[in-house]
């Protein structure tokens, strides 16, 4: 995709829409966006992805809907496969481990699920 339209144009046109839809009140819309993220990540590259969409991927781990949290853990697993274990250790694991201090037990359980998905 980025070879055809360029990464700058992609960032200007597609990222605002993704960020808006990622916060949609309907959980199925958020789920559809999550499922598109790995393909988009492979096109954007790790640095650009981490800067623009990394925080959003982490926030899905604290969604109120279980299906979103589950899809977010699978999403992190696919991202770790795409960008490699070193990238995951540096960018994903510390943020996921920080969730262990969350007062909500559901989010702490999600943290455990995410770690188990990231383990080799």
Coordinates of N, CA and C in Angstrom, one line a residue:
X1 N 0.8 -1.2 0.0 CA 0.0 0.0 0.0 C 0.9 1.2 0.0
X2 N 1.9 1.3 0.9 CA 2.7 2.5 1.0 C 3.5 2.8 -0.2
X3 N 3.8 1.7 -1.0 CA 4.6 1.9 -2.3 C 3.7 2.6 -3.3
X4 N 2.4 2.4 -3.2 CA 1.5 3.0 -4.2 C 1.1 4.5 -3.9
X5 N 0.7 4.7 -2.6 CA 0.2 6.0 -2.3 C 1.2 6.7 -1.3
X6 N 2.2 6.1 -0.8 CA 3.1 6.8 0.0 C 2.7 6.8 1.5
X7 N 3.6 6.7 2.4 CA 3.3 6.6 3.8 C 2.8 7.9 4.4
X8 N 3.2 9.0 3.8 CA 2.7 10.3 4.3 C 1.3 10.5 4.0
X9 N 0.9 10.2 2.8 CA -0.5 10.3 2.4 C -1.4 9.3 3.2
X10 N -0.8 8.1 3.4 CA -1.5 7.1 4.2 C -1.8 7.7 5.6
X11 N -0.7 8.3 6.2 CA -0.9 8.8 7.5 C -1.9 9.9 7.6
X12 N -1.9 10.8 6.6 CA -2.8 11.9 6.6 C -4.3 11.5 6.4
X13 N -4.5 10.5 5.5 CA -5.9 10.1 5.2 C -6.5 9.0 6.0
X14 N -5.7 8.0 6.2 CA -6.2 6.8 6.9 C -6.1 6.8 8.4
X15 N -5.0 7.3 8.9 CA -4.9 7.2 10.4 C -5.9 8.0 11.2
X16 N -6.4 9.2 10.7 CA -7.4 9.8 11.5 C -8.7 9.0 11.5
X17 N -9.0 8.4 10.4 CA -10.2 7.5 10.4 C -10.1 6.3 11.3
X18 N -8.9 5.7 11.3 CA -8.7 4.6 12.2 C -8.8 5.0 13.6
X19 N -8.2 6.1 14.0 CA -8.3 6.6 15.4 C -9.7 6.9 15.8
X20 N -10.5 7.4 14.9 CA -11.9 7.7 15.2 C -12.7 6.4 15.4
X21 N -12.5 5.5 14.4 CA -13.2 4.2 14.5 C -12.8 3.3 15.7
X22 N -11.5 3.5 16.1 CA -11.0 2.7 17.2 C -11.7 3.1 18.5
X23 N -12.3 4.3 18.6 CA -13.0 4.7 19.7 C -14.6 4.6 19.6
X24 N -15.0 4.0 18.5 CA -16.5 4.0 18.2 C -17.2 3.3 19.4
X25 N -18.5 3.7 19.6 CA -19.2 3.2 20.7 C -19.7 1.8 20.4
X26 N -19.7 1.3 19.2 CA -20.1 0.0 18.8 C -18.9 -0.9 18.8
X27 N -18.9 -2.0 19.7 CA -17.8 -2.8 19.9 C -17.4 -3.6 18.6
X28 N -18.4 -3.9 17.8 CA -18.1 -4.6 16.5 C -17.2 -3.8 15.5
X29 N -17.4 -2.5 15.6 CA -16.6 -1.6 14.7 C -15.2 -1.6 15.2
X30 N -15.0 -1.5 16.6 CA -13.7 -1.5 17.1 C -13.0 -2.9 16.8
X31 N -13.8 -3.9 16.9 CA -13.3 -5.3 16.6 C -12.8 -5.3 15.1
X32 N -13.5 -4.8 14.2 CA -13.1 -4.8 12.8 C -11.8 -4.0 12.6
X33 N -11.7 -2.9 13.3 CA -10.4 -2.1 13.2 C -9.3 -2.9 13.7
X34 N -9.4 -3.6 14.9 CA -8.4 -4.4 15.5 C -7.9 -5.4 14.5
X35 N -8.8 -6.1 13.8 CA -8.5 -7.1 12.9 C -7.7 -6.6 11.6
X36 N -7.8 -5.4 11.3 CA -7.1 -4.8 10.2 C -5.7 -4.3 10.6
X37 N -5.4 -4.2 11.9 CA -4.1 -3.6 12.3 C -2.9 -4.3 11.9
X38 N -2.8 -5.7 12.0 CA -1.6 -6.4 11.6 C -1.2 -6.1 10.1
X39 N -2.2 -6.1 9.2 CA -1.9 -5.8 7.8 C -1.3 -4.4 7.7
X40 N -2.0 -3.5 8.3 CA -1.6 -2.1 8.3 C -0.2 -1.9 8.9
X41 N 0.1 -2.6 10.0 CA 1.4 -2.5 10.6 C 2.5 -3.0 9.7
X42 N 2.2 -4.1 9.0 CA 3.3 -4.6 8.1 C 3.6 -3.6 7.0
X43 N 2.6 -2.8 6.6 CA 2.8 -1.8 5.6 C 3.5 -0.5 6.1
X44 N 3.3 -0.2 7.4 CA 3.8 1.0 7.9 C 5.2 0.9 8.5
X45 N 5.6 -0.3 8.9 CA 6.9 -0.5 9.6 C 6.8 -0.3 11.0
X46 N 7.7 -0.8 11.8 CA 7.6 -0.8 13.2 C 7.7 0.6 13.9
X47 N 8.6 1.4 13.4 CA 8.8 2.7 14.1 C 7.5 3.6 13.8
X48 N 7.1 3.7 12.6 CA 5.9 4.5 12.3 C 4.7 4.0 13.0
X49 N 4.6 2.7 13.0 CA 3.4 2.0 13.7 C 3.4 2.3 15.2
X50 N 4.6 2.2 15.8 CA 4.7 2.4 17.2 C 4.3 3.8 17.6
X51 N 4.8 4.8 16.8 CA 4.5 6.2 17.1 C 3.0 6.5 16.9
X52 N 2.4 6.0 15.8 CA 1.1 6.4 15.5 C -0.1 5.5 16.0
X53 N 0.2 4.2 16.1 CA -0.9 3.3 16.5 C -0.6 2.5 17.7
X54 N 0.6 2.5 18.2 CA 1.0 1.7 19.3 C 0.1 1.9 20.6
X55 N 0.0 3.2 20.9 CA -0.8 3.5 22.1 C -2.3 3.0 22.0
X56 N -2.8 3.1 20.8 CA -4.2 2.7 20.6 C -4.3 1.1 20.8
X57 N -3.3 0.4 20.3 CA -3.3 -1.0 20.5 C -3.3 -1.4 21.9
X58 N -2.5 -0.7 22.7 CA -2.5 -1.0 24.1 C -3.7 -0.6 24.9
X59 N -4.4 0.5 24.4 CA -5.6 0.9 25.1 C -6.8 -0.1 24.9
X60 N -6.7 -0.9 23.8 CA -7.7 -1.9 23.6 C -7.7 -3.0 24.7
X61 N -6.5 -3.2 25.3 CA -6.4 -4.2 26.4 C -7.3 -3.8 27.6
X62 N -7.7 -2.5 27.7 CA -8.5 -2.1 28.8 C -9.9 -1.7 28.3
X63 N -10.3 -2.3 27.3 CA -11.7 -2.0 26.8 C -12.7 -2.7 27.7
X64 N -13.9 -2.1 27.8 CA -15.0 -2.7 28.6 C -15.5 -4.0 28.1
X65 N -15.4 -4.3 26.8 CA -15.9 -5.5 26.2 C -14.8 -6.6 26.1
X66 N -15.2 -7.7 26.6 CA -14.2 -8.9 26.6 C -13.7 -9.2 25.2
X67 N -14.6 -9.2 24.2 CA -14.2 -9.6 22.8 C -13.1 -8.6 22.3
X68 N -13.2 -7.4 22.7 CA -12.2 -6.4 22.2 C -10.9 -6.7 22.9
X69 N -10.9 -7.0 24.2 CA -9.7 -7.3 25.0 C -9.0 -8.6 24.4
X70 N -9.9 -9.6 24.1 CA -9.3 -10.8 23.6 C -8.7 -10.6 22.2
X71 N -9.4 -9.8 21.3 CA -8.8 -9.5 20.0 C -7.5 -8.7 20.1
X72 N -7.5 -7.8 21.1 CA -6.3 -7.0 21.3 C -5.1 -7.9 21.7
X73 N -5.3 -8.9 22.5 CA -4.2 -9.8 22.9 C -3.7 -10.6 21.6
X74 N -4.7 -11.0 20.8 CA -4.3 -11.7 19.6 C -3.6 -10.8 18.6
X75 N -4.0 -9.5 18.6 CA -3.4 -8.5 17.8 C -1.9 -8.3 18.2
X76 N -1.7 -8.2 19.5 CA -0.3 -8.1 20.0 C 0.6 -9.2 19.6
X77 N 0.0 -10.4 19.6 CA 0.7 -11.6 19.2 C 1.1 -11.5 17.8
X78 N 0.2 -11.1 16.9 CA 0.5 -11.0 15.5 C 1.5 -9.9 15.2
X79 N 1.4 -8.8 16.0 CA 2.4 -7.7 15.9 C 3.8 -8.2 16.3
X80 N 3.9 -8.9 17.3 CA 5.2 -9.5 17.8 C 5.7 -10.4 16.7
X81 N 4.9 -11.2 16.1 CA 5.4 -12.0 15.0 C 5.9 -11.2 13.8
X82 N 5.1 -10.1 13.5 CA 5.5 -9.3 12.4 C 6.8 -8.5 12.6
X83 N 7.0 -7.9 13.8 CA 8.1 -7.1 14.1 C 9.2 -7.8 14.8
X84 N 9.0 -8.9 15.3 CA 10.1 -9.7 16.0 C 10.0 -9.6 17.5
X85 N 10.7 -10.5 18.2 CA 10.7 -10.6 19.6 C 11.4 -9.5 20.3
X86 N 12.5 -9.0 19.7 CA 13.2 -7.8 20.3 C 12.3 -6.6 20.3
X87 N 11.5 -6.4 19.3 CA 10.6 -5.3 19.3 C 9.5 -5.4 20.3
X88 N 9.0 -6.7 20.4 CA 8.0 -6.9 21.4 C 8.5 -6.7 22.9
X89 N 9.7 -7.2 23.1 CA 10.3 -7.0 24.4 C 10.5 -5.5 24.8
X90 N 10.8 -4.7 23.8 CA 11.0 -3.3 24.1 C 9.7 -2.5 24.1
X91 N 8.8 -2.8 23.3 CA 7.6 -1.9 23.1 C 6.3 -2.5 23.8
X92 N 6.1 -3.8 23.7 CA 4.9 -4.4 24.2 C 5.0 -4.9 25.6
X93 N 5.9 -5.7 25.9 CA 6.0 -6.4 27.2 C 6.0 -5.4 28.4
X94 N 6.8 -4.3 28.4 CA 6.8 -3.4 29.6 C 5.4 -2.8 29.8
X95 N 4.7 -2.4 28.7 CA 3.4 -1.8 28.8 C 2.4 -2.8 29.3
X96 N 2.5 -4.1 28.9 CA 1.5 -5.1 29.3 C 1.8 -5.4 30.8
X97 N 3.0 -5.5 31.2 CA 3.4 -5.8 32.6 C 2.9 -4.6 33.5
X98 N 2.9 -3.4 33.0 CA 2.4 -2.3 33.8 C 0.9 -2.5 34.2
X99 N 0.2 -3.2 33.4 CA -1.2 -3.4 33.7 C -1.4 -4.3 34.9
X100 N -0.4 -4.9 35.4 CA -0.6 -5.7 36.7 C -0.9 -4.9 37.9
X101 N -0.7 -3.6 37.8 CA -1.0 -2.7 38.9 C -2.4 -2.1 38.8
X102 N -3.2 -2.5 37.7 CA -4.5 -1.9 37.5 C -5.4 -2.5 38.6
X103 N -6.3 -1.6 39.1 CA -7.2 -2.0 40.2 C -8.3 -3.0 39.7
X104 N -8.6 -3.0 38.4 CA -9.6 -3.8 37.8 C -9.1 -5.2 37.6
X105 N -9.7 -6.2 38.2 CA -9.1 -7.6 38.0 C -9.3 -8.1 36.6
X106 N -10.3 -7.6 35.8 CA -10.4 -8.0 34.4 C -9.3 -7.6 33.6
X107 N -8.7 -6.4 33.8 CA -7.6 -5.9 33.1 C -6.3 -6.7 33.5
X108 N -6.2 -7.0 34.8 CA -5.1 -7.8 35.2 C -5.1 -9.2 34.6
X109 N -6.3 -9.8 34.4 CA -6.4 -11.1 33.7 C -6.1 -10.9 32.2
X110 N -6.5 -9.8 31.6 CA -6.1 -9.6 30.2 C -4.6 -9.5 30.1
X111 N -4.0 -8.9 31.1 CA -2.5 -8.8 31.1 C -1.9 -10.2 31.1
X112 N -2.5 -11.1 31.9 CA -2.0 -12.5 31.9 C -2.2 -13.2 30.6
X113 N -3.4 -13.0 30.0 CA -3.6 -13.6 28.7 C -2.7 -13.1 27.6
X114 N -2.4 -11.7 27.7 CA -1.5 -11.1 26.7 C -0.1 -11.7 26.8
X115 N 0.4 -11.8 28.1 CA 1.7 -12.4 28.3 C 1.8 -13.8 27.8
X116 N 0.7 -14.6 28.0 CA 0.7 -16.0 27.6 C 0.7 -16.1 26.0
X117 N 0.1 -15.1 25.4 CA 0.1 -15.1 23.9 C 1.5 -14.7 23.4
X118 N 2.2 -13.8 24.1 CA 3.5 -13.4 23.6 C 4.6 -14.4 23.9
X119 N 4.4 -15.3 24.9 CA 5.4 -16.2 25.2 C 5.7 -17.2 24.1
X120 N 6.9 -17.5 23.8 CA 7.3 -18.4 22.7 C 6.8 -19.8 22.9

